[in-house]
Tab-separated table of C-alpha atoms in Angstrom:
chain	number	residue	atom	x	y	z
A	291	UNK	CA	102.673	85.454	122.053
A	292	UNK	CA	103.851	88.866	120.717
A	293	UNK	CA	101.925	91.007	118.263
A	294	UNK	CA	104.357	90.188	115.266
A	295	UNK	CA	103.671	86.286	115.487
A	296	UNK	CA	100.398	87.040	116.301
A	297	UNK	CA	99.897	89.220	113.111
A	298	UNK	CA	102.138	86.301	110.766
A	299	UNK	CA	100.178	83.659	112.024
A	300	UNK	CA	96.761	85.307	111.065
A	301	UNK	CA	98.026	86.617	107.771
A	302	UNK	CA	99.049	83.286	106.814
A	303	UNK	CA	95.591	81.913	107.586
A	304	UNK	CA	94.064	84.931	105.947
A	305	UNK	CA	96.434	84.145	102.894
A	306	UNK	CA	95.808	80.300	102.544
A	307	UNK	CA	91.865	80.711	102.871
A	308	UNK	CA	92.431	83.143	100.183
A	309	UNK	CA	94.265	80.681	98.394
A	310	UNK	CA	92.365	77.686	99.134
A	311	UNK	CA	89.252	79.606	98.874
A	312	UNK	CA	89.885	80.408	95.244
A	313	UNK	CA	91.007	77.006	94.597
A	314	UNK	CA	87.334	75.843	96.120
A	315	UNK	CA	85.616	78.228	94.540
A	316	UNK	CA	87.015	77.460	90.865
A	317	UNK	CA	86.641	73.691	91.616
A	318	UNK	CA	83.047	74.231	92.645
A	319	UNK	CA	82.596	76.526	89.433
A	320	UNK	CA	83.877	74.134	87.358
A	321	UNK	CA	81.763	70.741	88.746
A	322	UNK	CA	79.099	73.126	88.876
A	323	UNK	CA	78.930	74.019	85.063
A	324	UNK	CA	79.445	70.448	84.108
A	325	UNK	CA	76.589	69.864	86.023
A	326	UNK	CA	74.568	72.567	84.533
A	327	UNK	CA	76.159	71.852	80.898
A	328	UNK	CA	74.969	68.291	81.683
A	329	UNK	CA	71.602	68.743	82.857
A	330	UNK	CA	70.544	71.879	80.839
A	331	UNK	CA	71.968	71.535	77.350
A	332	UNK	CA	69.312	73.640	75.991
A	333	UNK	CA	71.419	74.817	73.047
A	334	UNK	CA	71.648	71.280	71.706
A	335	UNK	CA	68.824	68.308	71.096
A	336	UNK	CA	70.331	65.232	71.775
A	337	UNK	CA	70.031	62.587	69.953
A	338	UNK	CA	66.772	60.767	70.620
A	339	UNK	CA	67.750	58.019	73.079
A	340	UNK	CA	67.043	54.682	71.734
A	341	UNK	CA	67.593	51.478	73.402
A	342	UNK	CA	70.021	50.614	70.623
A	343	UNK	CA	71.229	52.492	67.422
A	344	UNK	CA	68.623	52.221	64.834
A	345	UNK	CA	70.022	48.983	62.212
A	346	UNK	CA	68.930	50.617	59.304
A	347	UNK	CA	71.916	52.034	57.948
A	348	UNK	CA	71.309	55.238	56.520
A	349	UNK	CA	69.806	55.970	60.161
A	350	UNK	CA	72.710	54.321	61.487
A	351	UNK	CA	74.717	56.642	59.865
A	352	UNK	CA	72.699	59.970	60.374
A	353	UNK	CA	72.863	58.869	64.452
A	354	UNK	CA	76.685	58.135	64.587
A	355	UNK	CA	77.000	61.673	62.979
A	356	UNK	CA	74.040	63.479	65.376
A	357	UNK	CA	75.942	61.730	68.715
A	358	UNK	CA	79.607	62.499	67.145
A	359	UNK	CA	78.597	66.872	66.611
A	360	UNK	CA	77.256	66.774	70.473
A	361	UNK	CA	80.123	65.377	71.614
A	362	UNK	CA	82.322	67.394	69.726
A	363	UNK	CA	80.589	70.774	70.807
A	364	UNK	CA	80.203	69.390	74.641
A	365	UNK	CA	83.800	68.874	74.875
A	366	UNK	CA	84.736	72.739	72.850
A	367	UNK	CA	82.462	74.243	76.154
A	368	UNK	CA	83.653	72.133	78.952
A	369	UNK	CA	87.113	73.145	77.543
A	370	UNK	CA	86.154	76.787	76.892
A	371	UNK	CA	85.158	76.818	80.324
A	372	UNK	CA	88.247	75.436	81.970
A	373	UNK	CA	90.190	77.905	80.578
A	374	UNK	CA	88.241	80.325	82.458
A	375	UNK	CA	88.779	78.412	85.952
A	376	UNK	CA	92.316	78.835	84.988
A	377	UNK	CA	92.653	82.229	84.628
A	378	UNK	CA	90.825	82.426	88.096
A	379	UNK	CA	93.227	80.117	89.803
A	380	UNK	CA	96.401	82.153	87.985
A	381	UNK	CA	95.022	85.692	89.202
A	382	UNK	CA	94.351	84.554	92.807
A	383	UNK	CA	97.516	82.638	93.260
A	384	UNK	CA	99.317	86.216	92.248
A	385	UNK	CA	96.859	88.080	94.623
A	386	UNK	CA	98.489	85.887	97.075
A	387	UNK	CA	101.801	86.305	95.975
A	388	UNK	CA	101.269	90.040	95.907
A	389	UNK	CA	99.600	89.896	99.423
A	390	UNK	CA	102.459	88.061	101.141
A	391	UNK	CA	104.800	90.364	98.831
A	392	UNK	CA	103.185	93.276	100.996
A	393	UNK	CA	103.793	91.628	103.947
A	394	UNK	CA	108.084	90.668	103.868
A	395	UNK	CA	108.202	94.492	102.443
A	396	UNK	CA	108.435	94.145	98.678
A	397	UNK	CA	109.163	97.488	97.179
A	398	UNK	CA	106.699	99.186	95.055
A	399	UNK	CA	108.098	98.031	91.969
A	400	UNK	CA	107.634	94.284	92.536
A	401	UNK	CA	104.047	95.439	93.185
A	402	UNK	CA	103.396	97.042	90.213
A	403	UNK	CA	105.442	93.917	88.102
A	404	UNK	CA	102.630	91.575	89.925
A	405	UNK	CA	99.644	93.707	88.554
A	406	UNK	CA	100.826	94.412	84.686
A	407	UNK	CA	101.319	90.707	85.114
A	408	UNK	CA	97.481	90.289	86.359
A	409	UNK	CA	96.478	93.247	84.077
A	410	UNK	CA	97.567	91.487	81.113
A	411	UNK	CA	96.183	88.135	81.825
A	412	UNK	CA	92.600	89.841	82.379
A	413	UNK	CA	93.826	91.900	78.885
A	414	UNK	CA	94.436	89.045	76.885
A	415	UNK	CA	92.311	85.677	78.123
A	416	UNK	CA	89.361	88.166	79.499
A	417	UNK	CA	89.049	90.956	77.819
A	418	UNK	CA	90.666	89.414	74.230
A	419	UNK	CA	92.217	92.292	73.044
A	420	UNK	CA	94.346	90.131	70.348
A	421	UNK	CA	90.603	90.488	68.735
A	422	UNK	CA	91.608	93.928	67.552
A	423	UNK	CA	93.705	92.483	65.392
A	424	UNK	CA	93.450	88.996	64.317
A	425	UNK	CA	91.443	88.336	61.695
A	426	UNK	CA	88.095	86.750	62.503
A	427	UNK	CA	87.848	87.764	65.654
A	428	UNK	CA	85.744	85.860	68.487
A	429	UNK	CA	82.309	85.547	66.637
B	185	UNK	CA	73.900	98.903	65.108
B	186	UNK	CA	71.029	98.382	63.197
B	187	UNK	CA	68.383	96.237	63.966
B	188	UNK	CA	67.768	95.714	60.028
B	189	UNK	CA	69.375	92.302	59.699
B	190	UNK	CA	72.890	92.307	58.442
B	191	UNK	CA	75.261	90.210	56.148
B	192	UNK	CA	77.370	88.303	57.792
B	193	UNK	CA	80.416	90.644	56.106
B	194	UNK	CA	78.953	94.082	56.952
B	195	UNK	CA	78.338	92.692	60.552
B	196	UNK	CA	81.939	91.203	61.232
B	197	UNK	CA	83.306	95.223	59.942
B	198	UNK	CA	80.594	96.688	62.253
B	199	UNK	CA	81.796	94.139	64.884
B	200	UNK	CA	85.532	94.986	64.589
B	201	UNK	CA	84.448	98.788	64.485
B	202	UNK	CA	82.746	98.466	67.375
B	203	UNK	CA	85.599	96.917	69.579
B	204	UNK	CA	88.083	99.724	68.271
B	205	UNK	CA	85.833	102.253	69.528
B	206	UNK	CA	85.182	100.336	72.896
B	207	UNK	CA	88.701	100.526	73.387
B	208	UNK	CA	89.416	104.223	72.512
B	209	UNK	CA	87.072	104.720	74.920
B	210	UNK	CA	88.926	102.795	77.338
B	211	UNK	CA	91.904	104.901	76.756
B	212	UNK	CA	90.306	107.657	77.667
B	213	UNK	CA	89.360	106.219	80.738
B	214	UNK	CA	92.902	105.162	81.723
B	215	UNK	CA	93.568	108.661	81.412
B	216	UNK	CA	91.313	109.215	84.020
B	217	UNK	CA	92.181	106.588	86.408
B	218	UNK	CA	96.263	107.259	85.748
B	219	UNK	CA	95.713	110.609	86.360
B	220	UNK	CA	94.096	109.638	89.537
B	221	UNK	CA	96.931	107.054	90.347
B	222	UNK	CA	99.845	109.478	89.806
B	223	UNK	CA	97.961	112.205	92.316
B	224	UNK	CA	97.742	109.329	94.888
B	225	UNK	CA	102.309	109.077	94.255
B	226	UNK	CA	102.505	112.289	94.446
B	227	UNK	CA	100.174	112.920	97.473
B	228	UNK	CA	101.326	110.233	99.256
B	229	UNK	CA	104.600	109.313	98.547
B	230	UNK	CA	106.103	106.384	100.009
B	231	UNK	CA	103.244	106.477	102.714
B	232	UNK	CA	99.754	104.701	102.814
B	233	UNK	CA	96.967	104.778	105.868
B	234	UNK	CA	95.998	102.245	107.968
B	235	UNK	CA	93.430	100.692	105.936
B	236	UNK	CA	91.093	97.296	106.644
B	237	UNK	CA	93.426	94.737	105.102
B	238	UNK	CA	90.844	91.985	105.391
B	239	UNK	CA	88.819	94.033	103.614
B	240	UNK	CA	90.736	95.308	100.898
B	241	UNK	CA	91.724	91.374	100.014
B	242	UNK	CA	88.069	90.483	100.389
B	243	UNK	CA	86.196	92.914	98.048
B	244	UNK	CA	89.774	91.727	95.336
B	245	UNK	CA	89.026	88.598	95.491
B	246	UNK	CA	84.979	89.329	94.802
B	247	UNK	CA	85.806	91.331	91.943
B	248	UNK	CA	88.050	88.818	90.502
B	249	UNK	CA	85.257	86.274	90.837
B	250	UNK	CA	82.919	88.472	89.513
B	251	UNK	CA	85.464	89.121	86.243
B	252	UNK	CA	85.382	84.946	86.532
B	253	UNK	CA	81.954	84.416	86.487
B	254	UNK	CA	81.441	87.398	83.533
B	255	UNK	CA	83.905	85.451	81.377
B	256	UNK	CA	81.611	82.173	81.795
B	257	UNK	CA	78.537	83.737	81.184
B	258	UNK	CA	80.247	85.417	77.908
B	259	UNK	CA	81.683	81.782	76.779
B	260	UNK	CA	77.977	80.093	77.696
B	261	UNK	CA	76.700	82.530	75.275
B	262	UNK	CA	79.527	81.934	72.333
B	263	UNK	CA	78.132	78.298	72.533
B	264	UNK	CA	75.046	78.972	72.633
B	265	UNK	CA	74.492	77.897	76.345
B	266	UNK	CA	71.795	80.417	77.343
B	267	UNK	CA	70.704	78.738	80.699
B	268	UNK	CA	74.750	79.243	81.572
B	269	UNK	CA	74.952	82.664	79.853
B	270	UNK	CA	71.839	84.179	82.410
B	271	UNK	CA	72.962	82.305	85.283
B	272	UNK	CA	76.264	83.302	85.524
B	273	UNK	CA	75.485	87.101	84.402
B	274	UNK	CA	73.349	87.126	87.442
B	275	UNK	CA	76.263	85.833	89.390
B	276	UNK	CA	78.401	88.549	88.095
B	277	UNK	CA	75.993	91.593	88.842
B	278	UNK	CA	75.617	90.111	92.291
B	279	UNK	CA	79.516	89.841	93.231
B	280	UNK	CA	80.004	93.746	91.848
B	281	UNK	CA	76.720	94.516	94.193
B	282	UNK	CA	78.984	92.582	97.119
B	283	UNK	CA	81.683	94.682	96.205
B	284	UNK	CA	80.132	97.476	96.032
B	285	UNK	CA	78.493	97.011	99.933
B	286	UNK	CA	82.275	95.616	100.969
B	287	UNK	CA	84.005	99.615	99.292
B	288	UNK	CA	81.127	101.773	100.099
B	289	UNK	CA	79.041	100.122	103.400
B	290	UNK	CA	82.690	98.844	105.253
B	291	UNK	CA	85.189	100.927	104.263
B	292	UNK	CA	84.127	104.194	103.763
B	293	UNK	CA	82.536	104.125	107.485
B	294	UNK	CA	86.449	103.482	108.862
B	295	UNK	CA	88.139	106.168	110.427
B	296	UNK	CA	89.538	108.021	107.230
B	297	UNK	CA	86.927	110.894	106.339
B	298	UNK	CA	86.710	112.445	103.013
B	299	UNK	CA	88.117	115.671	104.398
B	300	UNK	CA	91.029	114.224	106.363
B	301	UNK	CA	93.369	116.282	103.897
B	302	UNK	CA	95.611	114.294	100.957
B	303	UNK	CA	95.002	110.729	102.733
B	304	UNK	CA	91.022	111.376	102.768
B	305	UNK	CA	91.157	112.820	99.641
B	306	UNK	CA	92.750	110.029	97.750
B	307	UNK	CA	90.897	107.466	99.065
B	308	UNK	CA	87.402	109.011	98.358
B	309	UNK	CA	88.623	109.848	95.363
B	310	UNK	CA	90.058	106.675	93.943
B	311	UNK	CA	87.445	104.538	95.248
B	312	UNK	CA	84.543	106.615	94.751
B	313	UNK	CA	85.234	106.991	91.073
B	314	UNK	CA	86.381	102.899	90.713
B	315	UNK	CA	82.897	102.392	92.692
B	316	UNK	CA	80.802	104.611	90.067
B	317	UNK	CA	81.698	102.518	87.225
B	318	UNK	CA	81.573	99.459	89.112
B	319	UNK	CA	77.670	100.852	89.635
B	320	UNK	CA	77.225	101.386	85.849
B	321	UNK	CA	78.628	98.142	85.316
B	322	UNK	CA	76.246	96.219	87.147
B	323	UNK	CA	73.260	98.262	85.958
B	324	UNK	CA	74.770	97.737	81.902
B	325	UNK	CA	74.763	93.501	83.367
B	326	UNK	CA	71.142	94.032	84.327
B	327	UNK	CA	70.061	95.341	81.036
B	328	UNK	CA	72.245	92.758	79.207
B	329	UNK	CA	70.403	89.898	81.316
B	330	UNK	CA	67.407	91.436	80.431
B	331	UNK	CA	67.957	91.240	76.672
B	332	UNK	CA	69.338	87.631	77.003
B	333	UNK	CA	66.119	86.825	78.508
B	334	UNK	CA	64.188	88.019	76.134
B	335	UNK	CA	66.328	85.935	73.320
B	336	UNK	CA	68.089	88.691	71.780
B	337	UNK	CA	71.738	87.089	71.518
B	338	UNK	CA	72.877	83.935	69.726
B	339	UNK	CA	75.726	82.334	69.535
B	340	UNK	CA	77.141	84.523	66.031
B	341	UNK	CA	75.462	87.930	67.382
B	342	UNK	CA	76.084	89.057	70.756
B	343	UNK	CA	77.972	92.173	70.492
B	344	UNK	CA	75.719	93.483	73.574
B	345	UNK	CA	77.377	90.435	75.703
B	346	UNK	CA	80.860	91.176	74.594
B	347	UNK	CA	80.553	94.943	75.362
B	348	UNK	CA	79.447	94.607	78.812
B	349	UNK	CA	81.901	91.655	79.727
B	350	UNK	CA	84.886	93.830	78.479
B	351	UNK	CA	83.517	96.517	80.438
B	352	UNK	CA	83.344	94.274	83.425
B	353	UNK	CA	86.660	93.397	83.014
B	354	UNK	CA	87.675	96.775	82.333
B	355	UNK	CA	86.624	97.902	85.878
B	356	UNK	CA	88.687	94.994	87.462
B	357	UNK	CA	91.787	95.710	85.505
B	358	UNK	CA	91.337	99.542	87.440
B	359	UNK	CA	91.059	97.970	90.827
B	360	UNK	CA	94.027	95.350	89.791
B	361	UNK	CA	96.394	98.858	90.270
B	362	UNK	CA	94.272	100.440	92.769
B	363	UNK	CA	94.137	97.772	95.271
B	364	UNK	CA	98.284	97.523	95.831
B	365	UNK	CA	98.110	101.224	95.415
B	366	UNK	CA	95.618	101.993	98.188
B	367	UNK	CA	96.440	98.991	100.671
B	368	UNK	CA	99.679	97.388	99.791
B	369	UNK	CA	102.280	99.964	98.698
B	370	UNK	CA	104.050	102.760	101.394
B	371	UNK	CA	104.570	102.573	105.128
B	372	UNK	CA	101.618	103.232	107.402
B	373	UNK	CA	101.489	106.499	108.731
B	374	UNK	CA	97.567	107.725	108.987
């Protein structure tokens, strides 16, 4: 086997446990947060678990409203959060790309298209620079 | 800011104040790193060295899992998930410490010395000064975590938090043009 195949075959295992690394690592992220959103809600005090909803009404009421604003706000983070794992997964697939780029002998300028690209992902999802000016801002 | 408690008006124009300044400073800082850049075109040319390539992907791909796990601890803290927020800024200081070992420990004990002429030069230079503020990064996460610990953000006040995750993110944006610059871009001739 001759040094070129030799050196293709590795950097296409190098590139694909790069690839399915990142994938791993965002899915493990992501079950991993749920799990500590799940178990550690610290930020919220659930609902006092009953055996049934109380029957009076008013505290029938007061209970559908506690259980509907956790919900509400659980579902905001979880979502919150998976935009995060996406921004991972976009960023390492165009490490990737840019990688195996390198490797067929993109010129520089395909290079430097693939990390504005990444640059302004991080720049906008990351870093949020539309906060500069949008009104409001993030909080 | 002042720790005299605020209105929620005066604190949104100190807020917005406070990211326009973070990111003049920024500017001034991608004066510094595009000045750095240009000397490695102009140095180098169409030419890189033979550098670790394993290595260089590695250490990316840490960074950009450290800029993943700063954005979650930043989010846990906008919802007021503090267990998340501390976790996760842990996880981010760690990563840039990985990095750090992976730049300085691995790849500045390869066969390219600092005073190997315009190739040595470069290198040192580029990732020496990327690998300072990657170090003042991780120290401004420690003092963040601190803080958090302590109970000094919330989910409406955490300028602190947002400073130091832009920063983070700051330092991989650098290293998004350094890596292809350093390991990716030229023909190997050193």
């Amino acid at each position: 086997m001759n040094a070129t195949v030799l050196y293709l075959g590795a950097s296409v295992v190098v590139v694909s446990l790069v690839v399915g690394g990142g994938i791993t690592l965002a899915l493990a992220f992501h079950r991993l947060s749920i799990l500590i959103a799940v178990e550690s809600d610290s930020s919220f005090t659930p609902p006092t678990r009953v055996a049934a909803p109380p029957t009076e009404p008013m505290e029938l009421a007061l209970w559908k409203r506690e259980q509907e604003t956790y919900s509400k706000a659980r579902m905001r983070r979880i979502t919150a959060y998976r935009g995060g794992v996406m921004v991972l997964l976009w960023l390492s697939l165009l490490t990737a790309v840019e990688f195996v780029a390198n490797l067929i002998g993109a010129g520089t300028a395909s290079m430097f298209v693939i990390a504005i690209i990444k640059a302004a992902i991080i720049a906008q999802y990351f870093m949020h620079i539309s906060s500069l000016w949008l009104e409001g801002g993030s909080h | 800011m002042s720790l005299v408690t605020t209105t929620n008006a005066e604190y949104r124009e100190q807020l917005h104040n406070n990211r326009l300044g973070l990111w003049l400073f920024f500017l001034s800082e991608a004066f510094l790193f595009a000045g750095l850049l240009a000397a490695r075109f102009y140095l180098w040319g169409n030419t890189r060295p033979a550098l670790n390539q394993f290595l260089g992907l590695t250490v990316t791909v840490v960074l950009l899992a450290s800029s993943f796990a700063m954005n979650r601890a930043e989010t846990a803290i906008i919802h007021d998930d503090r267990d998340t927020f501390l976790n996760y800024l842990l996880a981010t200081a760690i990563l840039g410490v990985i990095f750090l070992v992976g730049v300085v420990g691995f790849e500045w004990q390869g066969h390219i010395r600092p005073t190997d002429g315009a190739y040595g030069a470069i290198l040192y230079g580029m990732t020496g000064m990327h690998a300072l503020h990657v170090l003042s990064g991780v120290v401004f996460i420690f003092i963040v975590w601190n803080n958090g610990r302590k109970g000094h953000y919330s989910a409406d006040r955490h300028w602190g938090v947002e400073a130091c995750a832009i920063y983070w993110h700051y330092v991989d944006l650098v290293w998004v043009f350094f890596y292809p610059a350093l390991y990716l871009m030229g023909h190997v001739v050193h």
